[in-house]
PDB file of C-alpha atoms in Angstrom:
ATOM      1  CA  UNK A1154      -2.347  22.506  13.130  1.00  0.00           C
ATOM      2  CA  UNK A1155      -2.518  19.017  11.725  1.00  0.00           C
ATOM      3  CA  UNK A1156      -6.305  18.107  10.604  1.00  0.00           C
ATOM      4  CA  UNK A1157      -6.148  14.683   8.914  1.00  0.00           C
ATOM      5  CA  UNK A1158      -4.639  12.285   7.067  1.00  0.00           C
ATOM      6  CA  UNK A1159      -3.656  12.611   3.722  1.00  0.00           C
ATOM      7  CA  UNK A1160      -1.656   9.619   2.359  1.00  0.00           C
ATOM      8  CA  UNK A1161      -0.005   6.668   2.419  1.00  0.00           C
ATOM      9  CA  UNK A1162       3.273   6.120   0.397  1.00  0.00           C
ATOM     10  CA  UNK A1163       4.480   2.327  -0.493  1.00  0.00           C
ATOM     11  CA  UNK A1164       7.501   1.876  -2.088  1.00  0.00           C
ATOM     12  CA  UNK A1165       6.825  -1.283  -5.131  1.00  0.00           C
ATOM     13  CA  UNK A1166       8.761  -3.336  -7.131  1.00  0.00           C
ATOM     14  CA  UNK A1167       6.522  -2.882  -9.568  1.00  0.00           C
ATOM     15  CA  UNK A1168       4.489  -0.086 -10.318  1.00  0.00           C
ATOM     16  CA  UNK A1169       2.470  -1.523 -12.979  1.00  0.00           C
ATOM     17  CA  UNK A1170       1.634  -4.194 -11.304  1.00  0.00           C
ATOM     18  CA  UNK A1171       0.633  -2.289  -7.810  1.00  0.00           C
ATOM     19  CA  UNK A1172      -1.580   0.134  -9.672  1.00  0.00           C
ATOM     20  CA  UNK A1173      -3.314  -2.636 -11.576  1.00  0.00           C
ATOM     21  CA  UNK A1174      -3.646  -4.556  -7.996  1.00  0.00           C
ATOM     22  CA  UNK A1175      -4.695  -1.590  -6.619  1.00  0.00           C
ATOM     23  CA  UNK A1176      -7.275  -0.628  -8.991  1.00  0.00           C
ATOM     24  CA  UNK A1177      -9.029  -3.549 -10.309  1.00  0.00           C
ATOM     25  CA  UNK A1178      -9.448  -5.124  -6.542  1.00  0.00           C
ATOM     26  CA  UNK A1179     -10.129  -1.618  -4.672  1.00  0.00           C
ATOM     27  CA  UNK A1180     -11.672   0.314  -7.620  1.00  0.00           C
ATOM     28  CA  UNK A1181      -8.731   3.143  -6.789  1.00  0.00           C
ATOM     29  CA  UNK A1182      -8.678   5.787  -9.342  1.00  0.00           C
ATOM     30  CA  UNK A1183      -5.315   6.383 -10.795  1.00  0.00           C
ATOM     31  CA  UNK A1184      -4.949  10.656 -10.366  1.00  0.00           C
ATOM     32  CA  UNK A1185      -1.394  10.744 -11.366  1.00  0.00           C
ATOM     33  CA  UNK A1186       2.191   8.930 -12.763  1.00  0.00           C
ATOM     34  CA  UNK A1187       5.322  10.119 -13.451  1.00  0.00           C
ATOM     35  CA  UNK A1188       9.141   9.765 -13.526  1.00  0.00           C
ATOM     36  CA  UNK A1189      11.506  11.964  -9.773  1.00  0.00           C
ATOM     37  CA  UNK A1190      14.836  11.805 -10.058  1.00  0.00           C
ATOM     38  CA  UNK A1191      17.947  13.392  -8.083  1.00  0.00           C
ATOM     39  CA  UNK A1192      18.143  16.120 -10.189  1.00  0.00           C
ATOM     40  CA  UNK A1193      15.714  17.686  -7.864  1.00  0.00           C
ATOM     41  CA  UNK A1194      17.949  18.847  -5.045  1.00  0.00           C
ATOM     42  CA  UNK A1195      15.347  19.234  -2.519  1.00  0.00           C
ATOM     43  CA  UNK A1196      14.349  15.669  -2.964  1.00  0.00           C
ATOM     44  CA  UNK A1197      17.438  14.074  -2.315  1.00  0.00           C
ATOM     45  CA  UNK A1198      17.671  15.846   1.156  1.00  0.00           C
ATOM     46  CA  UNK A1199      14.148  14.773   2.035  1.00  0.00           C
ATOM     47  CA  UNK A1200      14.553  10.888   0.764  1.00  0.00           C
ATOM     48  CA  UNK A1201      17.941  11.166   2.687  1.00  0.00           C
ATOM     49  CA  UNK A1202      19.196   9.547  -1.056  1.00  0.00           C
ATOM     50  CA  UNK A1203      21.826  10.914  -3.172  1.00  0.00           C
ATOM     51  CA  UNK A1204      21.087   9.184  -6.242  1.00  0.00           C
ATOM     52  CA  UNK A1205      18.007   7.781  -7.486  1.00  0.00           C
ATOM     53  CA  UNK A1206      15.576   7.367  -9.957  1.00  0.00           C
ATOM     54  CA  UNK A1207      12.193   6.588  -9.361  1.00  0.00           C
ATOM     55  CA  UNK A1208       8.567   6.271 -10.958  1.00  0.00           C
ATOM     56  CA  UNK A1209       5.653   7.309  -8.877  1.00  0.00           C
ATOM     57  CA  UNK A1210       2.019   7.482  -9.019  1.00  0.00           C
ATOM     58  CA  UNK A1211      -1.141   9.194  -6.870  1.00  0.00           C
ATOM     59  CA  UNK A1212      -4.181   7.103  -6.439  1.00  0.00           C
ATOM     60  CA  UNK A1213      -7.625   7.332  -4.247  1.00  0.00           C
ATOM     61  CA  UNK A1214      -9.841   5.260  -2.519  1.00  0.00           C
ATOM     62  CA  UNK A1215     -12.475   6.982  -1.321  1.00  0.00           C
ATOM     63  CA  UNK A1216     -10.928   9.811   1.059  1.00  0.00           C
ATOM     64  CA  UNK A1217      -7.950   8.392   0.799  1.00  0.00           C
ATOM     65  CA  UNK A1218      -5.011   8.401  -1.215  1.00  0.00           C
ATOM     66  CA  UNK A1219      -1.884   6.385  -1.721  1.00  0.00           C
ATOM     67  CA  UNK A1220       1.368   7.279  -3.199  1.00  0.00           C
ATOM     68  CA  UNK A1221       3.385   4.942  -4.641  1.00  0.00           C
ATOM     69  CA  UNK A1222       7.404   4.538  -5.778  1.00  0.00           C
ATOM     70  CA  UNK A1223       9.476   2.054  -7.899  1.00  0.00           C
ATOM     71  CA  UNK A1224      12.869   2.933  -6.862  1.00  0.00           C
ATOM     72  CA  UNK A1225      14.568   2.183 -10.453  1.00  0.00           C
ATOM     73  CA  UNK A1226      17.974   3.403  -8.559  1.00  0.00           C
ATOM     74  CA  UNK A1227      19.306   2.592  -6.204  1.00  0.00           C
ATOM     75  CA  UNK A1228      17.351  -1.252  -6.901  1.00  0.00           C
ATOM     76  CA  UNK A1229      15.830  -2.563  -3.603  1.00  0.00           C
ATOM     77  CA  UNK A1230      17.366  -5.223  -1.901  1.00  0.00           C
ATOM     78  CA  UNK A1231      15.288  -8.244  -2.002  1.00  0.00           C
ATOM     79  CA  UNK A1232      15.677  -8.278   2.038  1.00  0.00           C
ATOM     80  CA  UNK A1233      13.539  -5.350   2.303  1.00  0.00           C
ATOM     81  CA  UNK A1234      10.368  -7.510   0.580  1.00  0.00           C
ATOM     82  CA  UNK A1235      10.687 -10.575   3.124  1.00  0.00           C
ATOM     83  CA  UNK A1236       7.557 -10.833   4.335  1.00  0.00           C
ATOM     84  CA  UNK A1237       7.212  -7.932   6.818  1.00  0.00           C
ATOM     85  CA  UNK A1238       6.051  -8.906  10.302  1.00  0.00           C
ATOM     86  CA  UNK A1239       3.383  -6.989  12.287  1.00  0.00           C
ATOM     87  CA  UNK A1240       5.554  -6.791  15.399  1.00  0.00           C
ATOM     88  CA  UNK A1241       8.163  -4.300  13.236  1.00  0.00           C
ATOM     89  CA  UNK A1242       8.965  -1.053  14.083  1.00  0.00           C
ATOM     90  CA  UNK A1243       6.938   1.503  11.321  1.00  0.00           C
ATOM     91  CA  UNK A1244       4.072   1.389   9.845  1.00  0.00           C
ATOM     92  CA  UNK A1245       2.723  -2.053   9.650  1.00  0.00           C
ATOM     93  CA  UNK A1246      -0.283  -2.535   8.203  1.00  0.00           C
ATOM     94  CA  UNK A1247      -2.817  -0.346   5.403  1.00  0.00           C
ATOM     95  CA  UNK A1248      -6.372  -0.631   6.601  1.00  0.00           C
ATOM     96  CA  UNK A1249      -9.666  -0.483   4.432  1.00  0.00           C
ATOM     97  CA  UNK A1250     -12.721  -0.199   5.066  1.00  0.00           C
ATOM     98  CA  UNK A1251     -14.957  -2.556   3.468  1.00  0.00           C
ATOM     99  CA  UNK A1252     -19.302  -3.113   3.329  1.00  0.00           C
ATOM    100  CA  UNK A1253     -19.002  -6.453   3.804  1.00  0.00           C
ATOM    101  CA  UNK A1254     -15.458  -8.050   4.536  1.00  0.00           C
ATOM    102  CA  UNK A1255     -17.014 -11.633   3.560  1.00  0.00           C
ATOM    103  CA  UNK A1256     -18.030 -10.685   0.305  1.00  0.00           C
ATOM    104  CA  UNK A1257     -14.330  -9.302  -0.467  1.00  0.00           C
ATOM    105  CA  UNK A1258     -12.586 -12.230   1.524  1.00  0.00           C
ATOM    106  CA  UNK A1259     -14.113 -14.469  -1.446  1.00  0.00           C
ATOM    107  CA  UNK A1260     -14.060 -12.368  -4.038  1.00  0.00           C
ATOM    108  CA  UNK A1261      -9.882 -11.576  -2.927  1.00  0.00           C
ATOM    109  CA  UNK A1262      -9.323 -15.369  -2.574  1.00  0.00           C
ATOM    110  CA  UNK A1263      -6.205 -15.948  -5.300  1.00  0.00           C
ATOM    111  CA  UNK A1264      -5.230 -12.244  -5.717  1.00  0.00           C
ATOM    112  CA  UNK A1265      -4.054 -11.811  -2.034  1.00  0.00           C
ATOM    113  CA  UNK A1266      -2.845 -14.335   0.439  1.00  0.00           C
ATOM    114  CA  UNK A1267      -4.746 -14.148   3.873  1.00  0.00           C
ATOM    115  CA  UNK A1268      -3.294 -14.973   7.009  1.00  0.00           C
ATOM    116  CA  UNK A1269      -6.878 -16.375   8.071  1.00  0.00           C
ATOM    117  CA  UNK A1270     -10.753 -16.188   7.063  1.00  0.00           C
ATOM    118  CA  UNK A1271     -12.134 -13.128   8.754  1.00  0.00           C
ATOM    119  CA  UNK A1272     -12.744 -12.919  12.688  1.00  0.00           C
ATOM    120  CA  UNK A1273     -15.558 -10.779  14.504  1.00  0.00           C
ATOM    121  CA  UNK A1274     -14.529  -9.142  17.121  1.00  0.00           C
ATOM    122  CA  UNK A1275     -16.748  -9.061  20.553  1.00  0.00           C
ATOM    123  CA  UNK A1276     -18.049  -5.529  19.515  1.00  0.00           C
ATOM    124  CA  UNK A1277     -18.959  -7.027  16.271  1.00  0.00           C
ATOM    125  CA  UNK A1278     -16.388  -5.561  13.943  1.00  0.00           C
ATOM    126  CA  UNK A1279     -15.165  -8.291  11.389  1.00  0.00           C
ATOM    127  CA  UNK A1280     -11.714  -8.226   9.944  1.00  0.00           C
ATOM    128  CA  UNK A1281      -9.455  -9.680   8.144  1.00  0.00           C
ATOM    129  CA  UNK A1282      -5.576  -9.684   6.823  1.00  0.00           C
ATOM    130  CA  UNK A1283      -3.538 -10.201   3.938  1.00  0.00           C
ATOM    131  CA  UNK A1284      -0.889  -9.255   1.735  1.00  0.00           C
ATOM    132  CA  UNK A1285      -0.804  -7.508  -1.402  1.00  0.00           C
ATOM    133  CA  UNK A1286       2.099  -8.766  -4.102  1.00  0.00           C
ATOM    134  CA  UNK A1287       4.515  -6.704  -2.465  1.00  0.00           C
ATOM    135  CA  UNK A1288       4.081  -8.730   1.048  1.00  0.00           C
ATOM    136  CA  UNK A1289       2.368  -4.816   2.349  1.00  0.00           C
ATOM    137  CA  UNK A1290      -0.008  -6.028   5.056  1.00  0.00           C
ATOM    138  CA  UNK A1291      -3.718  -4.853   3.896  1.00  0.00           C
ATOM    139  CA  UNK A1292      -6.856  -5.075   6.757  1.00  0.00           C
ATOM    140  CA  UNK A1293     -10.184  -4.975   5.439  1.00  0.00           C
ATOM    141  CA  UNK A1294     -13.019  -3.951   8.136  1.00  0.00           C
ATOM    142  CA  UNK A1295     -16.405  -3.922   8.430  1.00  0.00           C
ATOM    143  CA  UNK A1296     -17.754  -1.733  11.321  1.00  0.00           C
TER     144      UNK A1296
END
């Protein structure tokens, strides 16, 4: 029986630069990198990919870790990092949980872009969204 939630994977065009983001403005702790590649058969049937070559890293926030891929081979096509729009079909947006969304909205301000200042909702939550450098739509929330 399912019980939780354990990750959330985000393909990157750079992985360096998406564990640095990641880190420095989320304090995530970097648990693992390394190098997948077709030559593991079972992964090529899961990815539904015959060839590729990837790096890939673990990392946590809190309870809650995030996997990440560069996808060396096959390169993505630059449609795929268009700004994604909520209204797509898939996952569309990473949510975080903040202490006080205000205090990160400012201290964010240059390493994101934000659709808008944060909003409070009428049952008090405030929110807010922006992008990370890969155009991946991040919420921060403060219940």
């Amino acid at each position: 029986m399912t019980f939780g939630l354990h990750h959330i994977g985000l393909t990157t065009r750079s992985l360096a630069s998406a564990l640095e983001f990641y880190s420095s403005n989320f304090s995530m702790e970097i648990l693992r990198q390394g190098k997948i590649d077709d030559s593991l058969t079972q992964l090529r049937n899961v990815f539904q990919i015959d060839q590729f070559n990837a790096l890939t890293a673990i990392g946590r926030i809190g309870n809650t870790y995030l996997e990440f891929f560069e996808f060396l081979e096959p390169s993505p096509e630059s449609i795929q990092y268009n700004k994604p729009e909520i209204s797509r079909l898939g996952f569309c947006h990473l949510c975080l949980q903040t202490h006080n969304v205000w205090e990160d909205y400012e201290r964010l301000q240059g390493k994101m872009n934000f659709h808008s200042p944060p909003i409070t909702m009428p049952n008090g939550v405030k929110l807010v969204y922006g992008r990370d450098p890969d155009q991946n739509i991040i919420e921060l929330i403060e219940i």
